[in-house]
Coordinates of C-alpha atoms in Angstrom, one line a residue:
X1 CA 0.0 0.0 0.0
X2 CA 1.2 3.8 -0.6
X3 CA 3.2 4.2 2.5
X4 CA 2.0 7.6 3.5
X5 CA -1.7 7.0 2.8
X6 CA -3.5 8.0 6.2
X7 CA -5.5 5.6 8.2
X8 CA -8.0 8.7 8.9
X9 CA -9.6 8.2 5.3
X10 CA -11.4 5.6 7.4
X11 CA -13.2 8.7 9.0
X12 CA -14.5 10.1 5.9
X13 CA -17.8 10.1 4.0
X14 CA -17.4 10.5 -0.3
X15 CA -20.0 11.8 -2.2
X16 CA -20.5 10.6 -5.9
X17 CA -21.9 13.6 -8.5
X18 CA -22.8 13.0 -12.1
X19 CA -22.9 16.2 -13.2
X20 CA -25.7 15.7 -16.4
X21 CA -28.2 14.5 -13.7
X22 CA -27.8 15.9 -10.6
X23 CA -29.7 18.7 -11.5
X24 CA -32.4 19.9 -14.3
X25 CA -29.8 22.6 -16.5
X26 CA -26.8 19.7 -16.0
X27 CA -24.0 22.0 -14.7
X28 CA -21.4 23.2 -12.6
X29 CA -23.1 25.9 -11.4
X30 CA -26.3 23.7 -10.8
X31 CA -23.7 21.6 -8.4
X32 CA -22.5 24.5 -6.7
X33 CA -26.1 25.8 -5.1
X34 CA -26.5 22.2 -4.0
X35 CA -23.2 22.4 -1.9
X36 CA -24.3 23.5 1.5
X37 CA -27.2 20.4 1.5
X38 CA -24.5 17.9 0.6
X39 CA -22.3 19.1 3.2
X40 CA -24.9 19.1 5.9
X41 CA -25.0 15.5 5.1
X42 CA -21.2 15.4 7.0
X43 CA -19.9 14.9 3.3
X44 CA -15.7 15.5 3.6
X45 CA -15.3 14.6 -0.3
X46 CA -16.9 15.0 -3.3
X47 CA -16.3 13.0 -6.3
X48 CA -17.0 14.6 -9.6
X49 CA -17.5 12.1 -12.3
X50 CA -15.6 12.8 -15.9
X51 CA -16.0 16.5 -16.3
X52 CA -14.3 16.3 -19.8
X53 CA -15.3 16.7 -23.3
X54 CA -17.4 13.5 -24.7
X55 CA -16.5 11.9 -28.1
X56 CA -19.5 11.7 -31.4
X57 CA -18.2 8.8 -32.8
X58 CA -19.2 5.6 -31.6
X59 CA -21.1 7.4 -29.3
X60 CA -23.6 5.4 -27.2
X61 CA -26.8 6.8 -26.5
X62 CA -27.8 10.6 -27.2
X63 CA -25.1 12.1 -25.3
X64 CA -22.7 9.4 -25.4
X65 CA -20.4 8.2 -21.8
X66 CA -18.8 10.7 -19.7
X67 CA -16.0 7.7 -20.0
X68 CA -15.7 7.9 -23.8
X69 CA -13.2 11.4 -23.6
X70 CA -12.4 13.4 -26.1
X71 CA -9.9 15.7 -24.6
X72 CA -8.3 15.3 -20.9
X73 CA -7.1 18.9 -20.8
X74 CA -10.6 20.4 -21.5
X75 CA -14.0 20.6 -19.4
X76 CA -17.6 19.8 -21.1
X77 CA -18.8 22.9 -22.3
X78 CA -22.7 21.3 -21.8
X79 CA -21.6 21.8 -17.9
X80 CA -19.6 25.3 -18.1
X81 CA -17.0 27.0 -18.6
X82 CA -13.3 26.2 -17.0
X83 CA -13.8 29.2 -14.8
X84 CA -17.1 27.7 -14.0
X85 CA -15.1 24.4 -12.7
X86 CA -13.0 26.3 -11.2
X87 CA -15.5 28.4 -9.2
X88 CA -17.2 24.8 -8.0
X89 CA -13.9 23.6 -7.1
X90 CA -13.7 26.8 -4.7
X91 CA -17.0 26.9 -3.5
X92 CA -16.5 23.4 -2.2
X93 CA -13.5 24.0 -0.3
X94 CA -14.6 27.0 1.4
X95 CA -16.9 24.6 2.8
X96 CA -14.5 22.7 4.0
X97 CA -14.5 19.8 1.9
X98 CA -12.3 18.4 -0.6
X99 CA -13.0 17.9 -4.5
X100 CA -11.5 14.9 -6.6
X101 CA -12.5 14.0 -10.4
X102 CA -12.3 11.1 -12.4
X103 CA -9.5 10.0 -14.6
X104 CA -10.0 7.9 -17.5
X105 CA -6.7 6.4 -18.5
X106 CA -7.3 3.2 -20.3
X107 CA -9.3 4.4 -22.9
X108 CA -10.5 7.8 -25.2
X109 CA -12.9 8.3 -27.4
X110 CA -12.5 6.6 -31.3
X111 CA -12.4 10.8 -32.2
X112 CA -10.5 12.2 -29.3
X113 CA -7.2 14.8 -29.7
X114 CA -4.8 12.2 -28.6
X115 CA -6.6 9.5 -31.4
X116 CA -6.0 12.3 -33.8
X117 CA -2.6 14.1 -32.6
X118 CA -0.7 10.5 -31.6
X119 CA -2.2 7.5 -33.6
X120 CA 0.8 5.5 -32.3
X121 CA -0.5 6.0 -28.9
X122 CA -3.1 3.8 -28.9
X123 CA -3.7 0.0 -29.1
X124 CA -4.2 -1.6 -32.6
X125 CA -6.7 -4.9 -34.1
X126 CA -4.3 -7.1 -36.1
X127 CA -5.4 -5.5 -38.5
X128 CA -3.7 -2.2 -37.8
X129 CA -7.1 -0.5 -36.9
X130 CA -7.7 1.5 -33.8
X131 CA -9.9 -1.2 -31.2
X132 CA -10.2 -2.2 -27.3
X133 CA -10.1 -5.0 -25.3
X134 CA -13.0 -5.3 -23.3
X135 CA -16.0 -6.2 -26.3
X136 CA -18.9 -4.1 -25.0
X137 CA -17.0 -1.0 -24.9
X138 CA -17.4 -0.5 -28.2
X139 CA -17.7 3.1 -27.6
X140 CA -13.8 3.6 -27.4
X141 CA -10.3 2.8 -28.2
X142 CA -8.3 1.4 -25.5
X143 CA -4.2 3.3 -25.5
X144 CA -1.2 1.4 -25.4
X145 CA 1.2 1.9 -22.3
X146 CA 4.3 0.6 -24.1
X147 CA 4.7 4.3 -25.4
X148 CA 6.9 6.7 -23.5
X149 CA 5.3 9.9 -24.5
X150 CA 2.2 8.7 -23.5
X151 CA 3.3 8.4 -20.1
X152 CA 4.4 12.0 -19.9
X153 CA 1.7 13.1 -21.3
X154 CA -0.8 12.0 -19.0
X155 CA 1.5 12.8 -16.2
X156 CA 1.4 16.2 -17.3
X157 CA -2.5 16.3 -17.5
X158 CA -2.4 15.0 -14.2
X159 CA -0.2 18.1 -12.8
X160 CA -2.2 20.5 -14.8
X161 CA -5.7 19.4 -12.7
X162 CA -3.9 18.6 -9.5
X163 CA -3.1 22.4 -9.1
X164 CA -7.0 22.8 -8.6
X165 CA -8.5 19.6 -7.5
X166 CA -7.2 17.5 -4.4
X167 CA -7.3 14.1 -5.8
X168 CA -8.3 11.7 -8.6
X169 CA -10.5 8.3 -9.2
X170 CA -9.2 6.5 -11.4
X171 CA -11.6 4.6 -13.7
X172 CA -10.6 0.9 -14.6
X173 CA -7.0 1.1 -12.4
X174 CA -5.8 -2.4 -13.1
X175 CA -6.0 -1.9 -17.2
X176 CA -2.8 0.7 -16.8
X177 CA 0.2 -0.4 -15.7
X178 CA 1.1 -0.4 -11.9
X179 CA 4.7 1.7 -12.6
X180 CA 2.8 4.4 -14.1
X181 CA 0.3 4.6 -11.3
X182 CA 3.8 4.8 -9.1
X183 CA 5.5 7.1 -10.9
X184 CA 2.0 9.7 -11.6
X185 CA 1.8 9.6 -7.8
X186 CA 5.2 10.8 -7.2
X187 CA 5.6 13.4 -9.6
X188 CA 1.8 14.9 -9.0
X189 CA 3.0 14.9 -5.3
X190 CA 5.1 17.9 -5.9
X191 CA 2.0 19.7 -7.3
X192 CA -0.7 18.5 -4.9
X193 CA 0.9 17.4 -1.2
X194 CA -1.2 14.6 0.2
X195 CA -3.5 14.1 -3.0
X196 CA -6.1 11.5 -2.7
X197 CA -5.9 8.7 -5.0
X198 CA -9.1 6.5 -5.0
X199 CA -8.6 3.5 -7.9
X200 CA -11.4 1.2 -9.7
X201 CA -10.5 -1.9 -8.3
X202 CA -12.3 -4.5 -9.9
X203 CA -14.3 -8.0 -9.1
X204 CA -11.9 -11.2 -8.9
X205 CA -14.1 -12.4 -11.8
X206 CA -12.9 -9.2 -14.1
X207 CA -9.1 -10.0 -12.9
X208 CA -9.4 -14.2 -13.7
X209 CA -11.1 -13.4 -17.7
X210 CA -8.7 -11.1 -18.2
X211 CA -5.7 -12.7 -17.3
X212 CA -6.8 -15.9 -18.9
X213 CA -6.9 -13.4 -21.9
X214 CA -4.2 -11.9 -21.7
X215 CA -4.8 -8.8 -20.0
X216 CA -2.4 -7.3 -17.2
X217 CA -5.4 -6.7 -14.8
X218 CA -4.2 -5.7 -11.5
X219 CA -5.0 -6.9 -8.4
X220 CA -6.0 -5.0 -5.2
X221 CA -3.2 -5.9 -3.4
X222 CA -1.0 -4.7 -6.3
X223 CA -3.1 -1.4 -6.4
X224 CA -2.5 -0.6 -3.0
X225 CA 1.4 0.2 -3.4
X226 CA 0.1 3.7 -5.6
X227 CA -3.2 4.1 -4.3
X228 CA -5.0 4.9 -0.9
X229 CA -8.3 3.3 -1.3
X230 CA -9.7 0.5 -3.3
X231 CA -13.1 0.1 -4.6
X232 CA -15.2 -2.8 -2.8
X233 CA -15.2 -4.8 -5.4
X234 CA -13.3 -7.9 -3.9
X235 CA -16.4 -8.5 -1.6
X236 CA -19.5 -7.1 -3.1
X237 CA -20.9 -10.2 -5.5
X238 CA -20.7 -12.1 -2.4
X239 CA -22.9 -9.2 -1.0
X240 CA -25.2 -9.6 -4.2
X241 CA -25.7 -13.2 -3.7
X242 CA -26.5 -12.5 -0.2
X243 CA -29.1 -10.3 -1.2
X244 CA -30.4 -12.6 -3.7
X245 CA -30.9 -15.8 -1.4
X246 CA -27.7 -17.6 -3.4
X247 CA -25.5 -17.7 -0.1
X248 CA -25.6 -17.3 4.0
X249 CA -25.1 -14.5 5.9
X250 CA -22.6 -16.1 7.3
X251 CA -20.6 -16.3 3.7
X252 CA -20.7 -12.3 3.5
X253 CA -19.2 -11.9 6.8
X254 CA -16.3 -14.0 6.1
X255 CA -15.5 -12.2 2.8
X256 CA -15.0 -9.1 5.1
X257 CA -13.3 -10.2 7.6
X258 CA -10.9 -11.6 5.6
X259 CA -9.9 -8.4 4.0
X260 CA -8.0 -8.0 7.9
X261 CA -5.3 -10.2 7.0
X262 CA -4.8 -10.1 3.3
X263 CA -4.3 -6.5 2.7
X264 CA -1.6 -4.2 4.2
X265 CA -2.2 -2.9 8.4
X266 CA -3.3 0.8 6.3
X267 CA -5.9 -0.2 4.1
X268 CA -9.0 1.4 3.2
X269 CA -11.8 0.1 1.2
X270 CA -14.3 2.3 -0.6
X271 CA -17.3 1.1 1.5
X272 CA -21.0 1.2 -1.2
X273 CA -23.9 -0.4 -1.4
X274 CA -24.4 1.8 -4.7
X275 CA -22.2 3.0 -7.5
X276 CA -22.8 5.0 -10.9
X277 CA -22.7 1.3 -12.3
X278 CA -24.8 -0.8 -10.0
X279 CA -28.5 -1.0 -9.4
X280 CA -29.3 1.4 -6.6
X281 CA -29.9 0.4 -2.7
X282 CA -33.5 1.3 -2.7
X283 CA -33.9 -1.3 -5.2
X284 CA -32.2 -4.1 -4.2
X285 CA -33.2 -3.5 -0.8
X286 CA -36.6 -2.0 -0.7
X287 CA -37.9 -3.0 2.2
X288 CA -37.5 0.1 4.8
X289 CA -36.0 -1.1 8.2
X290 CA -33.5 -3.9 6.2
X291 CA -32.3 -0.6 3.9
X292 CA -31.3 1.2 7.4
X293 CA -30.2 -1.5 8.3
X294 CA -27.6 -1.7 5.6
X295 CA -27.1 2.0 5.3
X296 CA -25.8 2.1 9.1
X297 CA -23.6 -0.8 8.3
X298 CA -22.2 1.1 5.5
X299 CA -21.0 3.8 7.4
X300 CA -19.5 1.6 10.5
X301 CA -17.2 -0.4 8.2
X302 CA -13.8 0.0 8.3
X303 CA -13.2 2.0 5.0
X304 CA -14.6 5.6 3.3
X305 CA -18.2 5.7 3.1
X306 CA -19.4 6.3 -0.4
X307 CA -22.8 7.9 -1.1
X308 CA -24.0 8.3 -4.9
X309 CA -25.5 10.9 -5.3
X310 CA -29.5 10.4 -5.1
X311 CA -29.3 7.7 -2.4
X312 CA -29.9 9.8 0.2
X313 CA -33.1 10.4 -1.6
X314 CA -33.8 6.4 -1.6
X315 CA -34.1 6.8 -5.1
X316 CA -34.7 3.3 -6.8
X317 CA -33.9 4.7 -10.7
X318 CA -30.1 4.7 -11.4
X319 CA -29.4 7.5 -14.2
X320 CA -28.5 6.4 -17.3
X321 CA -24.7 7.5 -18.3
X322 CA -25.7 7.9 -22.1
X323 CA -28.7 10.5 -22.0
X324 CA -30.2 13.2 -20.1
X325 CA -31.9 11.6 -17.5
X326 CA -32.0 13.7 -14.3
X327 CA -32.1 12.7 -10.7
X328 CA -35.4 12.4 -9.1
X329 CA -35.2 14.0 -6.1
X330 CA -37.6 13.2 -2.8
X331 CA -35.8 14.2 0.1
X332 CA -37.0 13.0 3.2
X333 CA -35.9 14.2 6.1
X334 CA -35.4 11.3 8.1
X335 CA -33.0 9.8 5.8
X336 CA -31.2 13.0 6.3
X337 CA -31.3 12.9 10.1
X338 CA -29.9 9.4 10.1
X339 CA -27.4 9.9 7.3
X340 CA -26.0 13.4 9.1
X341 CA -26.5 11.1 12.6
X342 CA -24.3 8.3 11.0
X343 CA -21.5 10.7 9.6
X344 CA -21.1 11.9 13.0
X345 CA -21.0 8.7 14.3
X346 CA -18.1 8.1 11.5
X347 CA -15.7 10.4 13.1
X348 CA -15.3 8.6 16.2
X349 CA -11.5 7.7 16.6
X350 CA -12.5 4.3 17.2
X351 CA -13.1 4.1 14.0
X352 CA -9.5 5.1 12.9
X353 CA -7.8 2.1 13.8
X354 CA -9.0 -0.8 15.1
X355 CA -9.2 -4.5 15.9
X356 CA -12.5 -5.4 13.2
X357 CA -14.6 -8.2 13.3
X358 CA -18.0 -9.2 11.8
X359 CA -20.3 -12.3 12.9
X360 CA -23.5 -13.4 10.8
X361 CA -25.6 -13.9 14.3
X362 CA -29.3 -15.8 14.0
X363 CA -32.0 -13.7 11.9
X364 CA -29.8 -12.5 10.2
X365 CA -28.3 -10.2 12.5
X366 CA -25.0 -8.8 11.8
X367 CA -22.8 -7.9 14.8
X368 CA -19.6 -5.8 14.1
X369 CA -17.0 -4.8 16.4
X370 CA -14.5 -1.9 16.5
X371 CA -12.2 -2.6 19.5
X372 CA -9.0 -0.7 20.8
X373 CA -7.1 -0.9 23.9
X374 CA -10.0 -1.1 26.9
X375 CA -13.0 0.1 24.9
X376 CA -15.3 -1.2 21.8
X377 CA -17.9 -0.2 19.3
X378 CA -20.4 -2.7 18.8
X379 CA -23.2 -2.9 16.0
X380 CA -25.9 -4.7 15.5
X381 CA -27.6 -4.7 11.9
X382 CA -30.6 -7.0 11.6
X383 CA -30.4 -6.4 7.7
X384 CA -33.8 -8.3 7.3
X385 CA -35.4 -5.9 9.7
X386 CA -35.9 -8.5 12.3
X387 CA -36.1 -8.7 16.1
X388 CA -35.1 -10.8 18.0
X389 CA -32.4 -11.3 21.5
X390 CA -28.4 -11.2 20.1
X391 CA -25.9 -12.5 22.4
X392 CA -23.0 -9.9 22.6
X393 CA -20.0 -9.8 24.1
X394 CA -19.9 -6.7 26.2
X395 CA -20.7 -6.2 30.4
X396 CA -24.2 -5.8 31.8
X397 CA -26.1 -2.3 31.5
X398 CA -27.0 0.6 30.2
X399 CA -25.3 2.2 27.3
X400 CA -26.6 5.1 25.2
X401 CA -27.9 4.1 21.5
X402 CA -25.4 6.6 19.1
X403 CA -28.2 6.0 16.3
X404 CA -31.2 7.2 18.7
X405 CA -31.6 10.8 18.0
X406 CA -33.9 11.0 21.1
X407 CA -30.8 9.2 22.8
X408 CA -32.3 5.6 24.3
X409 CA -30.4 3.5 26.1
X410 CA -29.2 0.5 25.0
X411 CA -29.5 -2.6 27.6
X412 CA -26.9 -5.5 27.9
X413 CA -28.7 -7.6 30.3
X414 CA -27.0 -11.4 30.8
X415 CA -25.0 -10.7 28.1
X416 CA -27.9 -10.3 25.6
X417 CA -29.2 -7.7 23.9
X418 CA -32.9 -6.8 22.1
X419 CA -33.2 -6.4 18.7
X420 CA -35.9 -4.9 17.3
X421 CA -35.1 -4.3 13.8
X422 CA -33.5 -1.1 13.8
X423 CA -29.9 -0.7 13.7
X424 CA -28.2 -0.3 17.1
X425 CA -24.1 0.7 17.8
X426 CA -23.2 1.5 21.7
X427 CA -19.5 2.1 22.8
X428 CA -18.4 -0.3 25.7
X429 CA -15.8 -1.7 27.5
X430 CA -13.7 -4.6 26.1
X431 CA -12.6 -7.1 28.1
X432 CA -11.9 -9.9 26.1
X433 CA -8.5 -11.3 24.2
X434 CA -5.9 -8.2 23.6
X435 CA -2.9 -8.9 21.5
X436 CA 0.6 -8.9 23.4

């Protein structure tokens, strides 16, 4: 893992914006008068997807993929001007938050200025014709890292937009090779101190098909020598089949704790139940109580939290990426109170660094545990909204509920506690098994 990435990324909430739908007019501006309701939501980060110019040929859809670029060193003129960007950019750290974008670096558009300026760039069919390697892309041409220009090039677009923005996500990670990853991070730490680097990580399925085909596809593990924070993407089919009655409870908690003793002591995961390209929360979870459930669990992972943008509205309709198709927003203000309630609870130094364990108890009850030194955070997330008694491992009494806005107690009575289908995290002491 990058040595110097900060174990207090764990403490943070991310906040996902496509720009096309997160309001009716589709801009920068439209973004910035939204600012001061995303931040009240404890929001430390917001990611803006590709700002960039998108290519006309190949284009899918009516507007074509923000991911199908045309030109890294310019910003959509459907969303504003550069000075528009720019005034965004400012607004949000005024507020105290931190701005990254999204970097597209396996691929451009067929008819993008690098397609057109450097041909030899880019990654050729037998045939000698421009192509990519992933089939259903068809909507762009994949570049070919074996060039040395190409390199500085794109370190160089990486300085220019690290002078204004304090990060980068970088889409589809494991495609480019991990010495350019090592070497952008160094050089663009000159620019930008302490620049965030989120990367794409991708499912184990992705990484085994394109290995068996040839591919130099990355793995998390490699990923985590240039980049602070991996997608969740090692874990979250095993999530899916949970969700979809394929495999226990049990199954899912494994997979997480797992990620304890197979990455480096610094790790963070991107923690979502929702992403720009996955079916939204609401949906796969629509009953009420089972989505809080989840939503609360999200937040006391070890990891950033990531929200798309439109979750916190519950909505159930993910936006297309390849035509106008806005954000339908139904704010309710509960969701709010739990979700500003939840970032709060994120910011506990517990949190920070910490001894992590999840059990699959009966009912479907998960129980997670933060513990340092003398003290624990327990949760307990009956993600089917049951109730029912849990057996936890903390002393007798009274402890107050950090979900419970009207601040309930939570009771530990012969070592049991009473579910009753909404989420429930209590700090206690721990005195159980501590390392030596």
């Amino acid at each position: 893992m990058a040595k110097n990435t900060a174990k207090s990324y764990r403490n943070q909430v991310m906040y996902c914006v496509f720009v096309r739908s997160h309001t009716p007019e589709g801009t920068f501006e439209g973004v910035r008068r939204d600012l001061e309701r995303i931040k009240e939501l404890g929001v430390d980060v917001i990611w803006l997807m590709p700002i960039h110019p998108v290519g006309e040929q190949c284009r899918k859809g009516s507007l074509g993929s923000p991911y199908a670029i045309r030109d890294y060193r310019a910003v959509d003129p459907e969303y504003g001007t550069l000075e528009d960007f720019q005034r965004l950019v400012d607004a949000v750290h005024q507020m105290g938050m931190k701005c990254i974008i999204d970097v597209v670096y396996n691929h451009t558009s067929p008819d993008s200025v690098l397609a057109r300026e450097h041909p030899e760039w880019f990654y050729r069919r037998p045939d000698g014709s421009f192509g990519n390697r992933v089939g259903d892309w068809w909507d762009v041409i994949d570049l070919d890292y074996s060039q040395p220009g190409l390199w500085d090039y794109q370190i160089e677009t990486l300085k220019y937009w690290a002078s204004m923005v304090d990060g980068f996500r970088c889409d589809v990670a494991p495609l480019v090779p991990l010495e350019f990853w090592l070497r952008a991070r160094e050089e663009v730490e000159r620019v930008r101190p302490g620049c965030l680097w989120l990367a794409e990580s991708v499912e184990p399925a992705f990484i085994r098909e394109g290995r068996a085909a040839g591919l130099g596809v990355l793995s998390d593990a490699e990923l985590y020598q240039a980049f602070d924070i991996c997608y969740d993407y090692d874990i979250f089919d095993v999530f899916q089949d949970y969700l979809e009655g394929k495999v226990p409870l049990e199954r899912y908690a494994q997979a997480v704790n797992a990620q304890e003793t197979i990455y480096p002591d610094n790790y963070v995961k991107l923690r979502f139940l929702e992403n720009h390209d996955r079916a939204r929360a609401a949906f796969l979870i629509p009953e009420g109580m089972a989505l809080m459930s989840w939503t609360a669990f999200l937040y006391f992972q070890k990891g950033t939290t990531l929200l798309y943008a439109g979750q916190e509205a519950e909505c159930t309709h993910r936006p297309s990426l390849f035509d106008k198709d806005e954000t339908a927003w139904h704010i309710s203000e509960g969701v709010t109170r739990l979700l500003r309630t939840l970032a709060k609870l994120k910011r506990n130094p517990i949190l920070t660094d910490s001894r992590y364990e999840v059990k699959a108890l009966p009912q479907d009850i998960l129980c997670a545990t933060h513990r340092k030194g003398d003290r624990q955070l327990v949760g307990l997330f009956s993600v089917k909204g049951n109730s029912a008694p849990v057996r936890v491992e903390a002393p007798d009494g009274f402890y107050p509920n950090l979900l419970d806005e009207n601040g309930r107690e939570v009771e530990v009575y012969g070592g049991m506690v009473s579910v009753k289908g909404a989420p429930i995290v209590f700090e206690a002491p721990w005195t159980g098994d501590k390392p030596n």
